[in-house]
Amino acid sequence: MGAGRSLLLWGSKNNWMRNHVTNFTFVRHAVKKFMPGETATDAINATRELLKKKIPTTFTHLGENIKDLSEAETAAKHYLELINRINNEKLDIEVSLKLTQIGFDLSFGKTLEFFKQITKRAKECNNNVFIDIEDSSYVDKTLEFYKNIKEEYDNVGLCLQAYLYRTMNDLKDMIEINPWIRLVKGAYKEPENIAFKKKKNVDENFFELSKYLVRQIQERGIRVAFGTHDLRLQQQIRNEASVIGLPKEKLEFQMLYGIKTAEQFKLAEEGYNIRTLISYGEFWYPWYMRRLAERPANVWFVAKNIFRN
Ligand SMILES: Cc1cc2nc3c(=O)[nH]c(=O)nc-3n(C[C@H](O)[C@H](O)[C@H](O)COP(=O)(O)OP(=O)(O)OC[C@H]3O[C@@H](n4cnc5c(N)ncnc54)[C@H](O)[C@@H]3O)c2cc1C
């Protein structure tokens, strides 16, 4: 891991930085590259534009590691209202959330209760919910949580990270329950004894996992979303699918709002399923720092905004 990436990921967890950095106008301008605005309405307006290109979206209302269950209740209420609104406005928008936003640091049982409320409402509205995956200290608990929720609901997916050595085992261990998976590389700072550190090794593992998943799509009909902007990996996955005769309509890619937008349009034009994940909300600091860490060159983009206005 480069020093720039390490520093940005360290900064993502630093309270002093959060309190100061978020007040700078130039940073607030720069955040707009990845976030259409702080409200659900901003994200819905962005979705309407993407839908013109046949690209549906997933919404994440930013928030994580809440300290009091009343905050979890507020977050859950937001998602319930959002799902109602999506249903009323007849838009193809799914939701994806972090378990620590609805109390995972405080109570497994309460988190399950809030999550079930959200999933139930989504099910009634013919909608789906994904669970974001957080740092490695949450993975065991999150898998247990997912297995638990899957016993009752089939409209739930889970994100897993290719940088962790354990992920192939986790997938195989879960495959009997027909999981829905969003595969990503992983956005946190992890130690060498549990995670690949070199990009080349992460990419290779992503492809190994993808080869396994592409076959599971074909054999079990499970839903898999390949969450990456890595065009080389996307191509490898497309090739693998065609080798085993999986039609392109069965492949789904997911990418983040504001990143490789032209390539997202192209995938849609070529007939692949592509869904854009849009994050919004006031609590954007740690999420934004992880986006900067993914491409430290983005820091220059922030710096350029100092000279705006
Ligand atoms: C839909 C989706 C959901 C995600 N959910 C989670 C989650 O729940 N948990 C989790 O740990 N991680 C999540 N991530 C983040 C993921 O783990 C990676 O950190 C991130 O996607 C960058 O890796 P990459 O696969 O795009 O490949 P990279 O090899 O890092 O990037 C490929 C190319 O994409 C471009 N690119 C990538 N990131 C950026 C950026 N921030 N800004 C500008 N250009 C960029 C660059 O040009 C780069 O060359 C998610 C990512 C996506 C797309």
mmCIF file of C-alpha atoms and ligand atoms in Angstrom:
data_model
loop_
_atom_site.group_PDB
_atom_site.id
_atom_site.type_symbol
_atom_site.label_atom_id
_atom_site.label_comp_id
_atom_site.label_asym_id
_atom_site.label_seq_id
_atom_site.Cartn_x
_atom_site.Cartn_y
_atom_site.Cartn_z
ATOM 1 C CA MET A 1 0.000 0.000 0.000
ATOM 2 C CA GLY A 2 1.420 3.398 -1.012
ATOM 3 C CA ALA A 3 2.187 6.025 1.644
ATOM 4 C CA GLY A 4 -0.454 8.377 0.141
ATOM 5 C CA ARG A 5 -3.176 5.740 0.396
ATOM 6 C CA SER A 6 -2.164 4.824 3.958
ATOM 7 C CA LEU A 7 -2.209 8.461 5.025
ATOM 8 C CA LEU A 8 -5.643 9.085 3.507
ATOM 9 C CA LEU A 9 -7.090 5.957 5.153
ATOM 10 C CA TRP A 10 -5.578 7.022 8.487
ATOM 11 C CA GLY A 11 -7.180 10.454 7.964
ATOM 12 C CA SER A 12 -10.560 8.828 7.290
ATOM 13 C CA LYS A 13 -10.682 7.751 10.949
ATOM 14 C CA ASN A 14 -9.313 10.973 12.460
ATOM 15 C CA ASN A 15 -11.868 13.124 14.296
ATOM 16 C CA TRP A 16 -9.798 16.311 14.281
ATOM 17 C CA MET A 17 -9.435 16.079 10.490
ATOM 18 C CA ARG A 18 -13.152 15.379 10.099
ATOM 19 C CA ASN A 19 -14.147 18.425 12.137
ATOM 20 C CA HIS A 20 -11.845 20.722 10.188
ATOM 21 C CA VAL A 21 -11.692 19.388 6.634
ATOM 22 C CA THR A 22 -15.473 19.256 6.184
ATOM 23 C CA ASN A 23 -15.714 23.009 6.798
ATOM 24 C CA PHE A 24 -13.503 23.981 3.874
ATOM 25 C CA THR A 25 -15.576 25.252 0.957
ATOM 26 C CA PHE A 26 -13.094 23.932 -1.613
ATOM 27 C CA VAL A 27 -13.422 20.408 -0.181
ATOM 28 C CA ARG A 28 -17.214 20.672 -0.278
ATOM 29 C CA HIS A 29 -16.946 21.637 -3.964
ATOM 30 C CA ALA A 30 -14.627 18.715 -4.685
ATOM 31 C CA VAL A 31 -16.979 16.203 -3.019
ATOM 32 C CA LYS A 32 -19.558 17.004 -5.720
ATOM 33 C CA LYS A 33 -17.483 14.982 -8.186
ATOM 34 C CA PHE A 34 -18.637 11.830 -6.375
ATOM 35 C CA MET A 35 -21.920 12.973 -4.833
ATOM 36 C CA PRO A 36 -24.783 14.757 -6.621
ATOM 37 C CA GLY A 37 -25.822 16.427 -3.352
ATOM 38 C CA GLU A 38 -26.578 15.815 0.297
ATOM 39 C CA THR A 39 -30.291 14.950 -0.041
ATOM 40 C CA ALA A 40 -32.309 12.029 -1.393
ATOM 41 C CA THR A 41 -33.893 14.469 -3.859
ATOM 42 C CA ASP A 42 -30.437 15.286 -5.276
ATOM 43 C CA ALA A 43 -29.776 11.560 -5.704
ATOM 44 C CA ILE A 44 -33.204 11.019 -7.310
ATOM 45 C CA ASN A 45 -32.580 13.830 -9.787
ATOM 46 C CA ALA A 46 -29.253 12.234 -10.706
ATOM 47 C CA THR A 47 -31.034 8.880 -11.106
ATOM 48 C CA ARG A 48 -33.559 10.377 -13.536
ATOM 49 C CA GLU A 49 -30.652 11.468 -15.741
ATOM 50 C CA LEU A 50 -28.989 8.026 -15.542
ATOM 51 C CA LEU A 51 -32.259 6.240 -16.293
ATOM 52 C CA LYS A 52 -32.353 8.084 -19.630
ATOM 53 C CA LYS A 53 -29.244 5.996 -20.425
ATOM 54 C CA LYS A 54 -30.944 2.849 -19.052
ATOM 55 C CA ILE A 55 -28.828 2.859 -15.910
ATOM 56 C CA PRO A 56 -30.670 2.192 -12.636
ATOM 57 C CA THR A 57 -29.084 3.107 -9.302
ATOM 58 C CA THR A 58 -28.470 2.025 -5.723
ATOM 59 C CA PHE A 59 -28.691 4.585 -2.904
ATOM 60 C CA THR A 60 -26.565 4.795 0.202
ATOM 61 C CA HIS A 61 -27.436 7.401 2.783
ATOM 62 C CA LEU A 62 -24.015 8.090 4.252
ATOM 63 C CA GLY A 63 -23.404 7.173 7.872
ATOM 64 C CA GLU A 64 -21.401 4.654 9.870
ATOM 65 C CA ASN A 65 -20.322 3.724 13.397
ATOM 66 C CA ILE A 66 -23.176 5.501 15.130
ATOM 67 C CA LYS A 67 -22.792 5.814 18.885
ATOM 68 C CA ASP A 68 -26.382 5.702 20.091
ATOM 69 C CA LEU A 69 -29.315 3.508 19.068
ATOM 70 C CA SER A 70 -31.507 6.584 18.586
ATOM 71 C CA GLU A 71 -29.249 7.438 15.610
ATOM 72 C CA ALA A 72 -29.797 3.909 14.276
ATOM 73 C CA GLU A 73 -33.525 4.415 14.528
ATOM 74 C CA THR A 74 -33.264 7.707 12.603
ATOM 75 C CA ALA A 75 -31.183 6.016 9.892
ATOM 76 C CA ALA A 76 -33.648 3.116 9.612
ATOM 77 C CA LYS A 77 -36.549 5.580 9.378
ATOM 78 C CA HIS A 78 -34.760 7.394 6.564
ATOM 79 C CA TYR A 79 -34.454 4.139 4.593
ATOM 80 C CA LEU A 80 -38.103 3.225 5.205
ATOM 81 C CA GLU A 81 -39.266 6.612 3.922
ATOM 82 C CA LEU A 82 -36.859 6.391 1.023
ATOM 83 C CA ILE A 83 -38.183 2.973 -0.042
ATOM 84 C CA ASN A 84 -41.747 4.339 0.088
ATOM 85 C CA ARG A 85 -40.714 7.306 -2.019
ATOM 86 C CA ILE A 86 -38.924 5.130 -4.585
ATOM 87 C CA ASN A 87 -42.070 3.002 -4.793
ATOM 88 C CA ASN A 88 -44.385 6.007 -5.198
ATOM 89 C CA GLU A 89 -42.179 7.541 -7.887
ATOM 90 C CA LYS A 90 -41.801 4.139 -9.638
ATOM 91 C CA LEU A 91 -38.024 4.373 -9.981
ATOM 92 C CA ASP A 92 -35.524 1.515 -10.263
ATOM 93 C CA ILE A 93 -33.437 2.340 -7.200
ATOM 94 C CA GLU A 94 -32.176 -0.246 -4.715
ATOM 95 C CA VAL A 95 -30.614 0.557 -1.349
ATOM 96 C CA SER A 96 -27.327 -0.462 0.219
ATOM 97 C CA LEU A 97 -26.272 0.290 3.751
ATOM 98 C CA LYS A 98 -23.625 -0.210 6.388
ATOM 99 C CA LEU A 99 -24.659 -2.268 9.397
ATOM 100 C CA THR A 100 -22.731 0.084 11.714
ATOM 101 C CA GLN A 101 -25.104 2.836 10.565
ATOM 102 C CA ILE A 102 -27.976 0.962 12.198
ATOM 103 C CA GLY A 103 -26.303 -0.080 15.431
ATOM 104 C CA PHE A 104 -23.912 -2.989 14.677
ATOM 105 C CA ASP A 105 -21.306 -1.657 17.157
ATOM 106 C CA LEU A 106 -23.962 -1.586 19.874
ATOM 107 C CA SER A 107 -26.373 -4.503 19.464
ATOM 108 C CA PHE A 108 -26.584 -7.386 16.981
ATOM 109 C CA GLY A 109 -30.240 -7.956 17.892
ATOM 110 C CA LYS A 110 -31.323 -4.330 17.477
ATOM 111 C CA THR A 111 -29.453 -4.078 14.168
ATOM 112 C CA LEU A 112 -31.267 -7.181 12.957
ATOM 113 C CA GLU A 113 -34.575 -5.673 14.043
ATOM 114 C CA PHE A 114 -33.938 -2.417 12.117
ATOM 115 C CA PHE A 115 -32.610 -4.268 9.098
ATOM 116 C CA LYS A 116 -35.625 -6.573 8.986
ATOM 117 C CA GLN A 117 -37.953 -3.565 9.029
ATOM 118 C CA ILE A 118 -36.114 -2.144 6.012
ATOM 119 C CA THR A 119 -35.994 -5.479 4.175
ATOM 120 C CA LYS A 120 -39.664 -6.194 4.843
ATOM 121 C CA ARG A 121 -40.698 -2.815 3.449
ATOM 122 C CA ALA A 122 -38.405 -3.351 0.455
ATOM 123 C CA LYS A 123 -39.949 -6.779 -0.154
ATOM 124 C CA GLU A 124 -43.467 -5.303 -0.030
ATOM 125 C CA CYS A 125 -42.340 -2.743 -2.609
ATOM 126 C CA ASN A 126 -40.633 -5.352 -4.792
ATOM 127 C CA ASN A 127 -37.263 -3.804 -3.990
ATOM 128 C CA ASN A 128 -33.896 -5.128 -2.782
ATOM 129 C CA VAL A 129 -31.376 -4.260 -0.091
ATOM 130 C CA PHE A 130 -27.617 -4.794 -0.084
ATOM 131 C CA ILE A 131 -25.318 -4.870 2.924
ATOM 132 C CA ASP A 132 -22.083 -2.905 2.495
ATOM 133 C CA ILE A 133 -19.049 -4.662 3.886
ATOM 134 C CA GLU A 134 -16.894 -2.716 6.339
ATOM 135 C CA ASP A 135 -13.417 -3.359 7.761
ATOM 136 C CA SER A 136 -12.243 -6.900 8.549
ATOM 137 C CA SER A 137 -13.209 -6.734 12.230
ATOM 138 C CA TYR A 138 -16.867 -6.880 11.100
ATOM 139 C CA VAL A 139 -16.666 -9.676 8.533
ATOM 140 C CA ASP A 140 -17.471 -12.701 10.764
ATOM 141 C CA LYS A 141 -20.373 -10.893 12.392
ATOM 142 C CA THR A 142 -21.663 -9.641 9.039
ATOM 143 C CA LEU A 143 -21.659 -13.149 7.537
ATOM 144 C CA GLU A 144 -23.589 -14.457 10.542
ATOM 145 C CA PHE A 145 -26.003 -11.541 10.155
ATOM 146 C CA TYR A 146 -26.474 -12.230 6.450
ATOM 147 C CA LYS A 147 -27.162 -15.945 6.980
ATOM 148 C CA ASN A 148 -29.674 -14.998 9.640
ATOM 149 C CA ILE A 149 -31.538 -12.518 7.444
ATOM 150 C CA LYS A 150 -31.489 -14.889 4.439
ATOM 151 C CA GLU A 151 -33.508 -17.439 6.417
ATOM 152 C CA GLU A 152 -36.411 -15.026 6.253
ATOM 153 C CA TYR A 153 -35.782 -12.800 3.221
ATOM 154 C CA ASP A 154 -34.554 -13.492 -0.297
ATOM 155 C CA ASN A 155 -34.283 -9.863 -1.415
ATOM 156 C CA VAL A 156 -30.958 -9.191 0.328
ATOM 157 C CA GLY A 157 -27.406 -9.132 -1.018
ATOM 158 C CA LEU A 158 -24.012 -8.884 0.621
ATOM 159 C CA CYS A 159 -20.832 -7.148 -0.463
ATOM 160 C CA LEU A 160 -17.530 -9.088 -0.130
ATOM 161 C CA GLN A 161 -13.933 -7.954 -0.619
ATOM 162 C CA ALA A 162 -11.371 -9.563 -2.939
ATOM 163 C CA TYR A 163 -8.396 -8.206 -0.962
ATOM 164 C CA LEU A 164 -9.151 -10.567 1.948
ATOM 165 C CA TYR A 165 -7.534 -14.023 1.759
ATOM 166 C CA ARG A 166 -10.647 -15.562 3.328
ATOM 167 C CA THR A 167 -13.226 -14.514 0.727
ATOM 168 C CA MET A 168 -13.187 -17.651 -1.465
ATOM 169 C CA ASN A 169 -13.837 -19.774 1.624
ATOM 170 C CA ASP A 170 -16.592 -17.427 2.752
ATOM 171 C CA LEU A 171 -18.258 -17.689 -0.644
ATOM 172 C CA LYS A 172 -18.071 -21.478 -0.757
ATOM 173 C CA ASP A 173 -19.329 -21.700 2.809
ATOM 174 C CA MET A 174 -22.378 -19.609 1.921
ATOM 175 C CA ILE A 175 -23.145 -20.895 -1.545
ATOM 176 C CA GLU A 176 -25.849 -23.347 -0.443
ATOM 177 C CA ILE A 177 -28.038 -20.470 0.719
ATOM 178 C CA ASN A 178 -27.900 -18.947 -2.793
ATOM 179 C CA PRO A 179 -26.433 -15.617 -1.732
ATOM 180 C CA TRP A 180 -26.600 -12.443 -3.789
ATOM 181 C CA ILE A 181 -23.108 -11.050 -3.918
ATOM 182 C CA ARG A 182 -21.554 -7.713 -4.804
ATOM 183 C CA LEU A 183 -17.844 -8.333 -5.254
ATOM 184 C CA VAL A 184 -15.452 -5.400 -4.681
ATOM 185 C CA LYS A 185 -11.710 -5.057 -4.119
ATOM 186 C CA GLY A 186 -11.997 -3.552 -0.620
ATOM 187 C CA ALA A 187 -11.577 0.002 0.640
ATOM 188 C CA TYR A 188 -10.070 -0.245 4.150
ATOM 189 C CA LYS A 189 -6.573 -0.396 5.610
ATOM 190 C CA GLU A 190 -5.975 -4.060 6.439
ATOM 191 C CA PRO A 191 -2.927 -5.911 7.832
ATOM 192 C CA GLU A 192 -0.766 -8.140 5.664
ATOM 193 C CA ASN A 193 -1.633 -11.327 7.574
ATOM 194 C CA ILE A 194 -5.240 -11.187 6.361
ATOM 195 C CA ALA A 195 -5.220 -9.186 3.120
ATOM 196 C CA PHE A 196 -3.313 -8.929 -0.150
ATOM 197 C CA LYS A 197 -1.357 -5.677 -0.172
ATOM 198 C CA LYS A 198 -0.190 -5.576 -3.790
ATOM 199 C CA LYS A 199 -2.705 -4.378 -6.368
ATOM 200 C CA LYS A 200 -1.616 -7.160 -8.739
ATOM 201 C CA ASN A 201 -2.511 -9.832 -6.147
ATOM 202 C CA VAL A 202 -5.849 -8.193 -5.312
ATOM 203 C CA ASP A 203 -6.711 -8.084 -9.025
ATOM 204 C CA GLU A 204 -5.736 -11.746 -9.489
ATOM 205 C CA ASN A 205 -7.882 -12.788 -6.547
ATOM 206 C CA PHE A 206 -10.785 -10.676 -7.832
ATOM 207 C CA PHE A 207 -10.596 -12.600 -11.084
ATOM 208 C CA GLU A 208 -10.346 -16.002 -9.335
ATOM 209 C CA LEU A 209 -13.456 -15.147 -7.308
ATOM 210 C CA SER A 210 -15.184 -13.871 -10.442
ATOM 211 C CA LYS A 211 -14.515 -17.109 -12.318
ATOM 212 C CA TYR A 212 -16.160 -19.016 -9.477
ATOM 213 C CA LEU A 213 -19.075 -16.570 -9.315
ATOM 214 C CA VAL A 214 -19.717 -16.532 -13.057
ATOM 215 C CA ARG A 215 -20.254 -20.300 -12.824
ATOM 216 C CA GLN A 216 -22.566 -19.894 -9.857
ATOM 217 C CA ILE A 217 -24.670 -17.437 -11.870
ATOM 218 C CA GLN A 218 -24.999 -20.070 -14.555
ATOM 219 C CA GLU A 219 -25.545 -23.100 -12.315
ATOM 220 C CA ARG A 220 -27.614 -21.644 -9.488
ATOM 221 C CA GLY A 221 -29.028 -18.487 -11.035
ATOM 222 C CA ILE A 222 -27.693 -16.381 -8.157
ATOM 223 C CA ARG A 223 -27.339 -12.641 -8.569
ATOM 224 C CA VAL A 224 -23.794 -11.300 -8.680
ATOM 225 C CA ALA A 225 -22.759 -7.686 -9.152
ATOM 226 C CA PHE A 226 -19.132 -7.087 -10.063
ATOM 227 C CA GLY A 227 -18.381 -3.782 -8.316
ATOM 228 C CA THR A 228 -15.291 -2.415 -9.984
ATOM 229 C CA HIS A 229 -14.104 0.409 -12.265
ATOM 230 C CA ASP A 230 -11.208 -1.739 -13.402
ATOM 231 C CA LEU A 231 -11.874 -2.048 -17.134
ATOM 232 C CA ARG A 232 -9.305 -4.808 -17.591
ATOM 233 C CA LEU A 233 -11.029 -6.944 -14.949
ATOM 234 C CA GLN A 234 -14.429 -6.156 -16.432
ATOM 235 C CA GLN A 235 -13.138 -7.416 -19.788
ATOM 236 C CA GLN A 236 -11.717 -10.583 -18.214
ATOM 237 C CA ILE A 237 -15.091 -11.265 -16.583
ATOM 238 C CA ARG A 238 -16.915 -10.666 -19.864
ATOM 239 C CA ASN A 239 -14.527 -13.068 -21.634
ATOM 240 C CA GLU A 240 -14.983 -15.699 -18.945
ATOM 241 C CA ALA A 241 -18.751 -15.419 -19.240
ATOM 242 C CA SER A 242 -18.612 -15.879 -22.980
ATOM 243 C CA VAL A 243 -16.257 -18.893 -22.621
ATOM 244 C CA ILE A 244 -18.857 -20.705 -20.509
ATOM 245 C CA GLY A 245 -21.767 -19.444 -22.635
ATOM 246 C CA LEU A 246 -23.316 -17.110 -20.079
ATOM 247 C CA PRO A 247 -25.299 -14.436 -21.952
ATOM 248 C CA LYS A 248 -24.348 -10.815 -21.318
ATOM 249 C CA GLU A 249 -27.779 -9.977 -19.885
ATOM 250 C CA LYS A 250 -26.850 -12.250 -16.966
ATOM 251 C CA LEU A 251 -23.787 -10.171 -16.083
ATOM 252 C CA GLU A 252 -24.155 -7.181 -13.796
ATOM 253 C CA PHE A 253 -21.581 -4.497 -13.124
ATOM 254 C CA GLN A 254 -21.887 -1.831 -10.481
ATOM 255 C CA MET A 255 -19.857 1.358 -10.384
ATOM 256 C CA LEU A 256 -19.810 4.498 -8.275
ATOM 257 C CA TYR A 257 -21.403 7.787 -9.264
ATOM 258 C CA GLY A 258 -18.899 10.158 -10.875
ATOM 259 C CA ILE A 259 -16.271 7.517 -11.705
ATOM 260 C CA LYS A 260 -15.749 6.352 -15.298
ATOM 261 C CA THR A 261 -19.154 7.683 -16.309
ATOM 262 C CA ALA A 262 -18.542 7.303 -20.062
ATOM 263 C CA GLU A 263 -17.644 3.622 -19.535
ATOM 264 C CA GLN A 264 -20.860 3.133 -17.535
ATOM 265 C CA PHE A 265 -22.865 4.502 -20.477
ATOM 266 C CA LYS A 266 -20.958 2.221 -22.841
ATOM 267 C CA LEU A 267 -21.718 -0.916 -20.804
ATOM 268 C CA ALA A 268 -25.415 -0.016 -20.844
ATOM 269 C CA GLU A 269 -25.328 0.582 -24.599
ATOM 270 C CA GLU A 270 -23.667 -2.804 -25.125
ATOM 271 C CA GLY A 271 -26.497 -4.545 -23.258
ATOM 272 C CA TYR A 272 -24.826 -5.344 -19.935
ATOM 273 C CA ASN A 273 -26.614 -4.702 -16.677
ATOM 274 C CA ILE A 274 -24.967 -1.725 -15.076
ATOM 275 C CA ARG A 275 -26.121 -0.051 -11.881
ATOM 276 C CA THR A 276 -24.610 3.116 -10.415
ATOM 277 C CA LEU A 277 -24.204 3.445 -6.679
ATOM 278 C CA ILE A 278 -25.024 6.956 -5.490
ATOM 279 C CA SER A 279 -24.063 8.061 -1.990
ATOM 280 C CA TYR A 280 -25.541 11.166 -0.436
ATOM 281 C CA GLY A 281 -25.896 12.769 2.970
ATOM 282 C CA GLU A 282 -24.120 15.112 5.320
ATOM 283 C CA PHE A 283 -21.868 12.480 6.882
ATOM 284 C CA TRP A 284 -19.559 12.192 3.899
ATOM 285 C CA TYR A 285 -16.105 12.651 5.424
ATOM 286 C CA PRO A 286 -14.844 9.034 6.017
ATOM 287 C CA TRP A 287 -16.522 7.817 2.818
ATOM 288 C CA TYR A 288 -14.907 10.637 0.813
ATOM 289 C CA MET A 289 -11.460 9.967 2.273
ATOM 290 C CA ARG A 290 -11.757 6.334 1.152
ATOM 291 C CA ARG A 291 -12.598 7.551 -2.385
ATOM 292 C CA LEU A 292 -9.489 9.772 -2.346
ATOM 293 C CA ALA A 293 -7.380 6.857 -1.100
ATOM 294 C CA GLU A 294 -8.512 4.718 -4.035
ATOM 295 C CA ARG A 295 -6.865 7.171 -6.355
ATOM 296 C CA PRO A 296 -4.506 9.541 -4.523
ATOM 297 C CA ALA A 297 -4.334 11.603 -7.769
ATOM 298 C CA ASN A 298 -7.837 12.768 -6.759
ATOM 299 C CA VAL A 299 -6.170 14.917 -4.105
ATOM 300 C CA TRP A 300 -5.027 17.194 -6.957
ATOM 301 C CA PHE A 301 -8.645 17.574 -7.946
ATOM 302 C CA VAL A 302 -9.409 18.741 -4.393
ATOM 303 C CA ALA A 303 -6.451 21.124 -4.491
ATOM 304 C CA LYS A 304 -7.618 22.644 -7.794
ATOM 305 C CA ASN A 305 -10.876 23.595 -6.087
ATOM 306 C CA ILE A 306 -8.971 25.942 -3.761
ATOM 307 C CA PHE A 307 -8.777 28.314 -6.726
ATOM 308 C CA ARG A 308 -12.479 28.199 -7.579
ATOM 309 C CA ASN A 309 -14.584 31.287 -6.744
HETATM 310 C C1 LIG B 1 -20.672 -0.415 -6.491
HETATM 311 C C2 LIG B 1 -19.538 -0.418 -5.497
HETATM 312 C C3 LIG B 1 -19.806 -0.716 -4.165
HETATM 313 C C4 LIG B 1 -18.757 -0.733 -3.239
HETATM 314 N N1 LIG B 1 -19.011 -1.132 -1.942
HETATM 315 C C5 LIG B 1 -17.969 -1.321 -1.096
HETATM 316 C C6 LIG B 1 -18.180 -1.899 0.197
HETATM 317 O O1 LIG B 1 -19.308 -2.196 0.611
HETATM 318 N N2 LIG B 1 -17.076 -2.114 0.977
HETATM 319 C C7 LIG B 1 -15.807 -1.813 0.555
HETATM 320 O O2 LIG B 1 -14.840 -2.076 1.287
HETATM 321 N N3 LIG B 1 -15.598 -1.224 -0.649
HETATM 322 C C8 LIG B 1 -16.634 -0.975 -1.474
HETATM 323 N N4 LIG B 1 -16.401 -0.412 -2.718
HETATM 324 C C9 LIG B 1 -15.073 0.168 -3.030
HETATM 325 C C10 LIG B 1 -14.084 -0.878 -3.557
HETATM 326 O O3 LIG B 1 -13.715 -1.746 -2.524
HETATM 327 C C11 LIG B 1 -12.813 -0.216 -4.136
HETATM 328 O O4 LIG B 1 -12.154 0.484 -3.113
HETATM 329 C C12 LIG B 1 -13.072 0.732 -5.297
HETATM 330 O O5 LIG B 1 -14.081 0.266 -6.136
HETATM 331 C C13 LIG B 1 -11.805 0.941 -6.139
HETATM 332 O O6 LIG B 1 -11.407 -0.244 -6.733
HETATM 333 P P1 LIG B 1 -11.675 -0.622 -8.290
HETATM 334 O O7 LIG B 1 -12.208 -1.995 -8.290
HETATM 335 O O8 LIG B 1 -12.503 0.391 -8.929
HETATM 336 O O9 LIG B 1 -10.264 -0.763 -8.946
HETATM 337 P P2 LIG B 1 -8.947 0.125 -9.006
HETATM 338 O O10 LIG B 1 -7.915 -0.764 -9.572
HETATM 339 O O11 LIG B 1 -8.685 0.757 -7.676
HETATM 340 O O12 LIG B 1 -9.335 1.246 -10.034
HETATM 341 C C14 LIG B 1 -9.521 0.989 -11.397
HETATM 342 C C15 LIG B 1 -9.568 2.319 -12.114
HETATM 343 O O13 LIG B 1 -10.780 2.992 -11.718
HETATM 344 C C16 LIG B 1 -10.541 4.353 -11.418
HETATM 345 N N5 LIG B 1 -10.908 4.637 -10.023
HETATM 346 C C17 LIG B 1 -11.074 3.750 -9.009
HETATM 347 N N6 LIG B 1 -11.433 4.371 -7.889
HETATM 348 C C18 LIG B 1 -11.476 5.701 -8.194
HETATM 349 C C19 LIG B 1 -11.761 6.859 -7.449
HETATM 350 N N7 LIG B 1 -12.094 6.808 -6.153
HETATM 351 N N8 LIG B 1 -11.710 8.042 -8.088
HETATM 352 C C20 LIG B 1 -11.408 8.136 -9.403
HETATM 353 N N9 LIG B 1 -11.107 7.061 -10.157
HETATM 354 C C21 LIG B 1 -11.140 5.861 -9.559
HETATM 355 C C22 LIG B 1 -9.073 4.618 -11.663
HETATM 356 O O14 LIG B 1 -8.916 5.206 -12.921
HETATM 357 C C23 LIG B 1 -8.424 3.257 -11.682
HETATM 358 O O15 LIG B 1 -7.387 3.195 -12.590
HETATM 359 C C24 LIG B 1 -17.424 -0.396 -3.654
HETATM 360 C C25 LIG B 1 -17.182 -0.103 -4.992
HETATM 361 C C26 LIG B 1 -18.204 -0.120 -5.921
HETATM 362 C C27 LIG B 1 -17.891 0.175 -7.350
#
